[in-house]
CSV table of C-alpha atoms and ligand atoms in Angstrom, one decimal:
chain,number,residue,atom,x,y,z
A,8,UNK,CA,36.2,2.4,4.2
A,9,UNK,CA,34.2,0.2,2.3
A,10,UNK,CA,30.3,0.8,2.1
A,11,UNK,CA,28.3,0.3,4.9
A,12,UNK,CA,26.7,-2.9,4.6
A,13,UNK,CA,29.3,-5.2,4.2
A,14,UNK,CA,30.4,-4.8,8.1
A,15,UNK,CA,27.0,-3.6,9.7
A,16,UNK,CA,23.1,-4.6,9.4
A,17,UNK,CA,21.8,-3.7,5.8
A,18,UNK,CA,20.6,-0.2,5.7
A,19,UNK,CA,16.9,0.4,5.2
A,20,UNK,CA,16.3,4.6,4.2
A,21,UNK,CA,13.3,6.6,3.2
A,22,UNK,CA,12.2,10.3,3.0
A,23,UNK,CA,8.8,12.0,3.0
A,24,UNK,CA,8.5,15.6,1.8
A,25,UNK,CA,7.4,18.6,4.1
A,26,UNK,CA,4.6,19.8,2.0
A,27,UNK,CA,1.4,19.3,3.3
A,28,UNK,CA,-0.1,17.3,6.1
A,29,UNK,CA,0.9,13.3,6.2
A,30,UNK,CA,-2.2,11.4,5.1
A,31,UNK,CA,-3.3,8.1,5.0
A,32,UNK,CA,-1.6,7.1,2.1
A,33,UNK,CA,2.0,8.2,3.7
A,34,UNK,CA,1.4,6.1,7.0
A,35,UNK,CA,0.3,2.6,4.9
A,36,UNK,CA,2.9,3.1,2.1
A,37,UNK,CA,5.3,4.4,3.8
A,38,UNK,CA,5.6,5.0,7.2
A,39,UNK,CA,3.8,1.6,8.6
A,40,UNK,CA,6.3,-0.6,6.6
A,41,UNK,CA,9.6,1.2,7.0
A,42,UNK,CA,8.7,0.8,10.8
A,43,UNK,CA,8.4,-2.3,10.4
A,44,UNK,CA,11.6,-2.8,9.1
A,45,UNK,CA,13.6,-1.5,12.4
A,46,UNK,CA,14.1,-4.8,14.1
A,47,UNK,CA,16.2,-5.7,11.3
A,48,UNK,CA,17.7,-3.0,9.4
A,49,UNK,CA,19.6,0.3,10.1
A,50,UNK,CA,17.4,2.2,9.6
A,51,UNK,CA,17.9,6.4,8.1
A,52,UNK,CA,14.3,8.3,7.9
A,53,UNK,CA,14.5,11.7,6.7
A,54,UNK,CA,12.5,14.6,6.2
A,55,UNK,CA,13.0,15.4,1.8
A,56,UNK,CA,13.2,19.5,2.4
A,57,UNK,CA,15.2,20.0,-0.1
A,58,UNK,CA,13.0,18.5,-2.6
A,59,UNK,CA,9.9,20.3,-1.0
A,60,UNK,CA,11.3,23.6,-2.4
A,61,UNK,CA,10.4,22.3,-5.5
A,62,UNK,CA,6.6,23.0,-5.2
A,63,UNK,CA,6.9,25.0,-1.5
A,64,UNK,CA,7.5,28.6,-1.8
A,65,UNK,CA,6.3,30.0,1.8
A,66,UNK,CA,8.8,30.2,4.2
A,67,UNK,CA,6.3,29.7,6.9
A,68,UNK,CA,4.4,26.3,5.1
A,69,UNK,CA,8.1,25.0,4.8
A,70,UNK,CA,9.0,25.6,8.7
A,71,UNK,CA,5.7,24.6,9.7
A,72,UNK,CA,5.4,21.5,7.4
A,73,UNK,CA,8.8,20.3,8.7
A,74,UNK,CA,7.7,20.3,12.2
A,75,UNK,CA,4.3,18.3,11.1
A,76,UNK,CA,6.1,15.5,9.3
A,77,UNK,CA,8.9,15.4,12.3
A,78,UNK,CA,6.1,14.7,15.3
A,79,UNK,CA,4.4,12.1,12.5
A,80,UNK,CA,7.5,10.2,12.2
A,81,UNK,CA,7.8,9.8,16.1
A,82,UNK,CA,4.0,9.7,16.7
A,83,UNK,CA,3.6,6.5,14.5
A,84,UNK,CA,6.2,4.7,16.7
A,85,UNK,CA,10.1,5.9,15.2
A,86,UNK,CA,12.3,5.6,17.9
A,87,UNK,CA,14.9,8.3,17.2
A,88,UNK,CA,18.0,6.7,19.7
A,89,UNK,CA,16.9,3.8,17.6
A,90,UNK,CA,16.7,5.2,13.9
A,91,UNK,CA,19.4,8.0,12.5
A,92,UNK,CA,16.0,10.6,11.9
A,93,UNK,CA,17.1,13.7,10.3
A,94,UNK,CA,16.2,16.5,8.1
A,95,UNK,CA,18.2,16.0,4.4
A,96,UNK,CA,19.3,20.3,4.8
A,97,UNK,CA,21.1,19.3,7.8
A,98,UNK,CA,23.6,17.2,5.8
A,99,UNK,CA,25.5,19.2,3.0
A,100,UNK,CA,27.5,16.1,1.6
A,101,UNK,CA,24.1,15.2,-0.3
A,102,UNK,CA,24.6,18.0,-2.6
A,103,UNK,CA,28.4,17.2,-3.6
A,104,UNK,CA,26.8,13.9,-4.1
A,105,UNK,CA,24.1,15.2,-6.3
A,106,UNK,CA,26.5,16.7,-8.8
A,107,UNK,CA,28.7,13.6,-9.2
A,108,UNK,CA,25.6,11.3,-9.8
A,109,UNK,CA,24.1,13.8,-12.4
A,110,UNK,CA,27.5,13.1,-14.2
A,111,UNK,CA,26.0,9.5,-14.5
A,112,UNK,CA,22.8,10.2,-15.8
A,113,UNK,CA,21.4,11.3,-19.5
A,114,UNK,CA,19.5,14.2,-19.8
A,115,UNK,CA,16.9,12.2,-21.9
A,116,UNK,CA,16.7,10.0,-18.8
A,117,UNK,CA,16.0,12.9,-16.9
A,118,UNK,CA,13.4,14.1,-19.2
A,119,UNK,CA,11.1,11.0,-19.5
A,120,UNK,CA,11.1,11.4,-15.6
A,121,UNK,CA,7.0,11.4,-14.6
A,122,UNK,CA,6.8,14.3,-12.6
A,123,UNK,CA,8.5,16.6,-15.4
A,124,UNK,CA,6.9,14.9,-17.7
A,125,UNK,CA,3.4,15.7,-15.9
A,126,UNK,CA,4.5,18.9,-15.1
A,127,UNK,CA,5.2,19.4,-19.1
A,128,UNK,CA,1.7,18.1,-19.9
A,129,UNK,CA,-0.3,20.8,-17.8
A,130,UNK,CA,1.2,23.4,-19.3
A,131,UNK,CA,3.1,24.5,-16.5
A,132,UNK,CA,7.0,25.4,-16.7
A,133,UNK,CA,8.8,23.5,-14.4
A,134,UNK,CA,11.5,24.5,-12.4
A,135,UNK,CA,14.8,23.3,-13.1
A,136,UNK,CA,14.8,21.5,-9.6
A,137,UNK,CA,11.5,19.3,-11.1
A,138,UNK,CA,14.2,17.9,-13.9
A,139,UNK,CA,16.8,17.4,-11.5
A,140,UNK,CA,14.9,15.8,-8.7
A,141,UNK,CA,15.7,12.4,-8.9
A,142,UNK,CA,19.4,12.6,-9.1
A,143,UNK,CA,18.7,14.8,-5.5
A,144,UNK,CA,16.8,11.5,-4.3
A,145,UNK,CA,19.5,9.4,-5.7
A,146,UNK,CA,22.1,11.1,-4.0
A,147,UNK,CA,19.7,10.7,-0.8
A,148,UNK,CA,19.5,6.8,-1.0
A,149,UNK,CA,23.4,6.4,-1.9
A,150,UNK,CA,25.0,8.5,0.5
A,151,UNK,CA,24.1,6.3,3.2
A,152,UNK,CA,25.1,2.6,1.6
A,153,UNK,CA,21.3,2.1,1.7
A,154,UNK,CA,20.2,-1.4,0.4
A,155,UNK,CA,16.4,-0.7,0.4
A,156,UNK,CA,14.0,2.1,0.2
A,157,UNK,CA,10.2,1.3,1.3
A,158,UNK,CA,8.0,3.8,-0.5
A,159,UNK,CA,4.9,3.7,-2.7
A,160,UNK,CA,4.7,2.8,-6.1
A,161,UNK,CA,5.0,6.4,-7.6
A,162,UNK,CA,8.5,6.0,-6.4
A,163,UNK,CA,9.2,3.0,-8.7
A,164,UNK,CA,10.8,5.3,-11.3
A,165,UNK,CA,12.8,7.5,-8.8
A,166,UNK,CA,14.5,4.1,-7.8
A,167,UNK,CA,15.0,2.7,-11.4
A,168,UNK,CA,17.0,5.8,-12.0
A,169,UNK,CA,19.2,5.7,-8.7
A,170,UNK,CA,20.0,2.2,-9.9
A,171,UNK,CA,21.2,3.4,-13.2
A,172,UNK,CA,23.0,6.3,-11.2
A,173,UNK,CA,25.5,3.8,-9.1
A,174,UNK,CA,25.4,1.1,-11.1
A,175,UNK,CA,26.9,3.2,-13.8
A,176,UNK,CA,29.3,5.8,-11.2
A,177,UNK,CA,30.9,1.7,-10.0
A,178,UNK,CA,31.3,0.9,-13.6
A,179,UNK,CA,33.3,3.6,-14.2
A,180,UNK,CA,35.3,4.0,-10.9
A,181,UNK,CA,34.6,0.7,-9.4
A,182,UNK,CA,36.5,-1.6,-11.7
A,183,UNK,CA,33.7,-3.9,-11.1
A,184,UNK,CA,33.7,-3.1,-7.1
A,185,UNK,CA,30.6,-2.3,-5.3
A,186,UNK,CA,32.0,1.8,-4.6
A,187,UNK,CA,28.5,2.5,-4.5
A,188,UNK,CA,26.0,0.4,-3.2
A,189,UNK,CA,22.7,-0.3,-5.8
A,190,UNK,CA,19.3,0.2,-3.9
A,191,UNK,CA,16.0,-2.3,-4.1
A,192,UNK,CA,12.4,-0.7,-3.7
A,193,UNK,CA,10.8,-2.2,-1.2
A,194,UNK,CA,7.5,-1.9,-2.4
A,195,UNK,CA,4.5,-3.1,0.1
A,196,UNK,CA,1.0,-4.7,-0.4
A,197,UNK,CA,-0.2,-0.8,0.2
A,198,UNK,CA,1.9,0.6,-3.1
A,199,UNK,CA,-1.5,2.6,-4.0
A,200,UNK,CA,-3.4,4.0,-1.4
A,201,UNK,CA,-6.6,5.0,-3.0
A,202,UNK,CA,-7.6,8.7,-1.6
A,203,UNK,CA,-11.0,9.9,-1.1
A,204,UNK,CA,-11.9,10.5,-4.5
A,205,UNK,CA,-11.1,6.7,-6.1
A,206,UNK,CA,-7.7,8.2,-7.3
A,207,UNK,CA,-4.6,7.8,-6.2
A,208,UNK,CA,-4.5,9.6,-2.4
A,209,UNK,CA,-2.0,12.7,-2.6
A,210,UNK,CA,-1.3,16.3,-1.1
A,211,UNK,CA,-1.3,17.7,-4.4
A,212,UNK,CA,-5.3,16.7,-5.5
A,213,UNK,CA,-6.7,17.4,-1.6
A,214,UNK,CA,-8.5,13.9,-1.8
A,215,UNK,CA,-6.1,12.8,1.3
A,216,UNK,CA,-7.5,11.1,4.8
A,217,UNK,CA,-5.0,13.6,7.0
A,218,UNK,CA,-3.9,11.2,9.7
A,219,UNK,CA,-3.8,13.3,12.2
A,220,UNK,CA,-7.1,15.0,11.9
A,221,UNK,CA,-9.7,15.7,15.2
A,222,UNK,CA,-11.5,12.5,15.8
A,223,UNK,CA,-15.2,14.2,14.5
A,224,UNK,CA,-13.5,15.0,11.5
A,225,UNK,CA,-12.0,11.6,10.6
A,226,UNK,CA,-15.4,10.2,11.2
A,227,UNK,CA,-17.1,12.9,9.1
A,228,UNK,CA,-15.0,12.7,6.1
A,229,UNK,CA,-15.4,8.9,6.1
A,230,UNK,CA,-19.0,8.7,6.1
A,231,UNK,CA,-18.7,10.8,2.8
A,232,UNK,CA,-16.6,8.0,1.1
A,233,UNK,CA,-18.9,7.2,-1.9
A,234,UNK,CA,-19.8,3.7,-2.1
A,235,UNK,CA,-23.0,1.6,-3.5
A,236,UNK,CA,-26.2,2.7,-3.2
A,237,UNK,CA,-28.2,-0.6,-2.6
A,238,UNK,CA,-31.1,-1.5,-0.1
A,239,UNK,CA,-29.6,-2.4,3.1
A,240,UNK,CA,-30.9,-6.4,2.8
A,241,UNK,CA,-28.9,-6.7,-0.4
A,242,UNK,CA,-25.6,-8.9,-0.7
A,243,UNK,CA,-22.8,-6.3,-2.2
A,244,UNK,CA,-19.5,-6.9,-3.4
A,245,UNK,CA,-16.5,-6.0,-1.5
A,246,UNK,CA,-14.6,-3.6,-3.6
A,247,UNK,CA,-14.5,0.3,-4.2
A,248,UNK,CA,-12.3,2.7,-1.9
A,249,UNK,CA,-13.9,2.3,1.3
A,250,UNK,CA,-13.5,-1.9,1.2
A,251,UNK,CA,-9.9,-1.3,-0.6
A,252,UNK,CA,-9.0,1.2,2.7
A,253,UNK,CA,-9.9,-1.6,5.2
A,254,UNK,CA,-8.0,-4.1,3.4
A,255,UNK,CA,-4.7,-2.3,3.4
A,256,UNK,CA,-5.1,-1.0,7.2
A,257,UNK,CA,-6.8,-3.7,8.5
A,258,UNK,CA,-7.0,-7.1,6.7
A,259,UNK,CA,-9.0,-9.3,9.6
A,260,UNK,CA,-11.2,-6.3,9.9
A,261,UNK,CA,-12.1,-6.4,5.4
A,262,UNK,CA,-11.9,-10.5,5.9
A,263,UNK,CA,-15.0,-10.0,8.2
A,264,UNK,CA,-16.4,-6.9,6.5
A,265,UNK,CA,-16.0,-8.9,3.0
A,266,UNK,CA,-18.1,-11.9,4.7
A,267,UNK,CA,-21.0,-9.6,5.8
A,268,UNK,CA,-21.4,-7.1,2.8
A,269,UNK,CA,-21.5,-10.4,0.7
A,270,UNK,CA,-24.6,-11.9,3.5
A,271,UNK,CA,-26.8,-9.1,2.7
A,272,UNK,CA,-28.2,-7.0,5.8
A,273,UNK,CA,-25.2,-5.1,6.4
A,274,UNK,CA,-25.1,-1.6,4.6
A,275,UNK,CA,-22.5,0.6,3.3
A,276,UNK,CA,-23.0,3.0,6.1
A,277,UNK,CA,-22.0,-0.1,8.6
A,278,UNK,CA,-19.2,-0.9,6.9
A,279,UNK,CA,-18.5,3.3,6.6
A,280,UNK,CA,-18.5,2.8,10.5
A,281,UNK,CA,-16.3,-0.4,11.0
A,282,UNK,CA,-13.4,1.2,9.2
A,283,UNK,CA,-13.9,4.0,10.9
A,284,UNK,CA,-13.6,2.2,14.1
A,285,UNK,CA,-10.6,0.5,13.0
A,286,UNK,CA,-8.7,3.1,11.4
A,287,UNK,CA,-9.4,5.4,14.9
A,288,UNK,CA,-8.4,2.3,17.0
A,289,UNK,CA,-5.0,2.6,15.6
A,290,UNK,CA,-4.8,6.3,15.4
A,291,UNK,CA,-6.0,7.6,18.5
A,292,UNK,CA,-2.9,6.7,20.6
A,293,UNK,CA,-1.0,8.3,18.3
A,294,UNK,CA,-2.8,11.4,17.5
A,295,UNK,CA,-2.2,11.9,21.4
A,296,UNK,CA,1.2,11.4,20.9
A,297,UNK,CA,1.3,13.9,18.0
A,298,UNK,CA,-0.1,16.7,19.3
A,299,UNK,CA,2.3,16.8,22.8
A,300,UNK,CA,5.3,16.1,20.2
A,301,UNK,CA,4.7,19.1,17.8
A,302,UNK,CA,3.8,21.4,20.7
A,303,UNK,CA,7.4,21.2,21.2
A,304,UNK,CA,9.2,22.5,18.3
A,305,UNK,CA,12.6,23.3,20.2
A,306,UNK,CA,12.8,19.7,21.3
A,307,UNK,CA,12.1,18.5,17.6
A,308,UNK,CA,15.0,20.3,16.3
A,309,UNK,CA,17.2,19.1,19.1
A,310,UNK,CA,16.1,15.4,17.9
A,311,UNK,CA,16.9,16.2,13.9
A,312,UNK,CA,20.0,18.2,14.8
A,313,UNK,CA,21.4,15.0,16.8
A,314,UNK,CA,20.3,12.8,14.0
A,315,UNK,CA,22.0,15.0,11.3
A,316,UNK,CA,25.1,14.7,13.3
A,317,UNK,CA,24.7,10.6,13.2
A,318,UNK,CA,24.0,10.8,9.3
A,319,UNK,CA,26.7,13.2,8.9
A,320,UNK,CA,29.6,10.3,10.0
A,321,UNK,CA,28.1,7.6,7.2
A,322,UNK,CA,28.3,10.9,4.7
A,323,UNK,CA,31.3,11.6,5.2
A,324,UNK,CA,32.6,7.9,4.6
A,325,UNK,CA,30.9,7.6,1.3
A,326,UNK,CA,32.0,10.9,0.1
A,327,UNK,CA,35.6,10.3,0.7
A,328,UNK,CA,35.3,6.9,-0.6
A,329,UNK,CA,33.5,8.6,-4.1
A,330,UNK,CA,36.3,11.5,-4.1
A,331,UNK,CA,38.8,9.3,-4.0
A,332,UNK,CA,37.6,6.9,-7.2
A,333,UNK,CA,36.8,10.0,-9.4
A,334,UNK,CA,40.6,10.8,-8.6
A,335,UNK,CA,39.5,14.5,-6.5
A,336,UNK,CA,41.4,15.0,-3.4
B,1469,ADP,P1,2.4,12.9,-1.8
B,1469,ADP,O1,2.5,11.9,-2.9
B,1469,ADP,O2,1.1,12.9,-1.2
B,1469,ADP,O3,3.0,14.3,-2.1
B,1469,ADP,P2,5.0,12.2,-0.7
B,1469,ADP,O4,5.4,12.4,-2.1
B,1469,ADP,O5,5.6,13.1,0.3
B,1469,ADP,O6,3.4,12.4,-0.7
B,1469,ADP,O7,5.2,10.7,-0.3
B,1469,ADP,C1,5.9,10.2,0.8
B,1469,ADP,C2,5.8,8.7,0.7
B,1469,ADP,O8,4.5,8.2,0.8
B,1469,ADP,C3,6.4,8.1,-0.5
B,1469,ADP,O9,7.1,6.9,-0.2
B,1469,ADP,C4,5.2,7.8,-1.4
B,1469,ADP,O10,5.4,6.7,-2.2
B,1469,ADP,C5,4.2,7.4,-0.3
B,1469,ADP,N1,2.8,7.6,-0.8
B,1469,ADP,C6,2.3,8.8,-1.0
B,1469,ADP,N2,1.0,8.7,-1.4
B,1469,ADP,C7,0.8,7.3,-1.5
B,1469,ADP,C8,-0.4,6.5,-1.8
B,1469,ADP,N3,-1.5,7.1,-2.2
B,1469,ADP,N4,-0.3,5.2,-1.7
B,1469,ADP,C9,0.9,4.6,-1.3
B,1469,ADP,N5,2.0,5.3,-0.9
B,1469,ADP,C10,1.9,6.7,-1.0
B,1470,LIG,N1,10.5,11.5,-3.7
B,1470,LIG,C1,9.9,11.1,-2.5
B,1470,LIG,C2,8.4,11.4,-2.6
B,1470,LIG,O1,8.0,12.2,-3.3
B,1470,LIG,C3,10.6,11.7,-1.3
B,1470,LIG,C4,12.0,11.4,-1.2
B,1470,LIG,C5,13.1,12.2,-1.4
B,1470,LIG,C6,12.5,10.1,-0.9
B,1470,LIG,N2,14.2,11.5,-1.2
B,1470,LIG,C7,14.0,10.2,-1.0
B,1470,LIG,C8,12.0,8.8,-0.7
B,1470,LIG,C9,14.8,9.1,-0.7
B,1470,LIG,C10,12.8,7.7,-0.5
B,1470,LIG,C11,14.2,7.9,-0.5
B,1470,LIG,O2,7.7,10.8,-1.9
């Protein structure tokens, strides 16, 4: 069976990890564009378990968190008769997978990855699983013939590697055939979603907008986003995190904020207000949605268990095609 792509639609695949919350940056990096994309790809959205038990040592966080990213997924639009939406723990190939790709890859590859790398600089002692994380994620994007991954741009490195990973597995066993099929990033305009803080917006630092928040808090937290502190009649440059926010989530909405902050007469605290407005605009049907989805946890694991089954055929297909070019039976 050769890979998916050359007799279907191109495959488009991502994963977000069940540990914490999904925030802000999540929905514009990730989960708004890979959306997007289901008109015209085949689409595989996952829910990166596995790689959570890196950092997530709570049996209760990990069941919980799960369930949280799950109802995000379908709150924010994904249509799961539509997109193959499953958890990565439901599909066992990914691991045989993992193995034969970490045949492909250098240790010192591995070891100038940023997260152990990071990991290594705060003095912590990472877990083996840290070092071997992105052959895991490799194994992820390859099982399934994917052709691109939308994510962030802290991803950038994860995908560099699963290039090296196939390209080098169908230079050995390919004779120069596609076996494997080599991934693009598809990284968007919102590769960097700045977090409440100025830095980079992340579960890890707790500077994250939680998308799902109650409305009072979403306004609350915004109205503490530090900006400029000049007299109300004042022109102002558009920039800093509140103006870079709008942009990514709502460019009409910064086009108009931009023209007004630059007039003079318009203060921070208006502009706090309009994104507010239009951030809650696009939130509020969803939240809705959220909170009647995660409610139900037994119809949530129907949804993933179906989806597994789905991801389960294309596993398969690659699998036996990779067994039989490394000459296993
Ligand atoms: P976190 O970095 O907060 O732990 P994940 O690692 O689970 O979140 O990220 C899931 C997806 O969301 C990835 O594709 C990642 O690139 C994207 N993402 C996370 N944070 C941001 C951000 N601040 N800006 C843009 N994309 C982001
Ligand atoms: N490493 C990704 C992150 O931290 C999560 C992830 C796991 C992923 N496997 C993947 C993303 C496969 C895209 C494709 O956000």
């Amino acid at each position: 069976m050769p890979p998916a792509a050359m007799t279907e639609r191109p495959t488009s695949l991502t994963g977000i990890k069940p540990t914490n919350e999904p925030h802000l940056g999540n929905y514009l990096g990730a989960i708004r564009p890979a959306l997007g994309l289901s008109a015209t790809y085949d689409t595989f959205y996952f829910i990166a378990d596995y790689h959570a038990l890196t950092m997530v040592r709570d049996r209760e966080a990990m069941r919980k968190s799960v369930y949280d990213v799950a109802a995000t997924w379908l709150a924010c639009g994904l249509d799961p008769s539509a997109t193959t939406f499953f958890r990565q723990s439901d599909v066992p190939e990914v691991f045989e997978l993992a193995w034969v790709l970490s045949c492909m890859v250098a240790t010192g590859q591995l070891e100038r990855g940023h997260s152990y790398k990071d990991a290594l600089a705060k003095g912590e002692a990472p877990n083996a699983g840290i070092f071997n994380y992105p052959v895991l994620m490799a194994a992820d994007i390859v099982l399934y013939d994917t052709n691109v991954v939308p994510v962030g741009k802290d991803q950038k490195q994860h995908l560099e590697l699963t290039r090296d990973m196939a390209t080098r597995f169908n230079h050995l066993f390919g004779a120069g055939e596609e076996l494997l099929v080599v991934p693009e990033p598809l990284i968007g305009e919102a590769q960097l979603v700045p977090g409440l803080d100025g830095h980079k917006m992340s579960k890890s630092r707790g500077n994250g907008i939680v998308l799902f928040w109650p409305q009072k808090k979403l306004r609350k937290t915004i109205m503490k986003i530090v900006t400029g502190s000049e007299p109300l009649e004042a022109p102002k440059e558009p920039a800093g995190t509140l103006f870079e926010l709008t942009r990514l989530l709502t460019p009409h909405v910064a086009d108009e904020m931009a023209e007004r902050l630059r007039a003079g007469g318009y203060g921070w605290g208006h502009a706090k207000q309009d994104f507010f407005e239009a951030l809650d605009a696009e939130l509020a049907p969803m939240r809705e949605r959220y909170e009647a989805l995660r409610a139900d946890e037994p119809a949530l694991d129907a949804m993933l268990a179906e989806g597994a089954e789905r991801a389960r055929v294309r596993a398969r297909q690659t699998m036996t095609r990779v067994r039989h070019a490394i000459g296993m039976r």
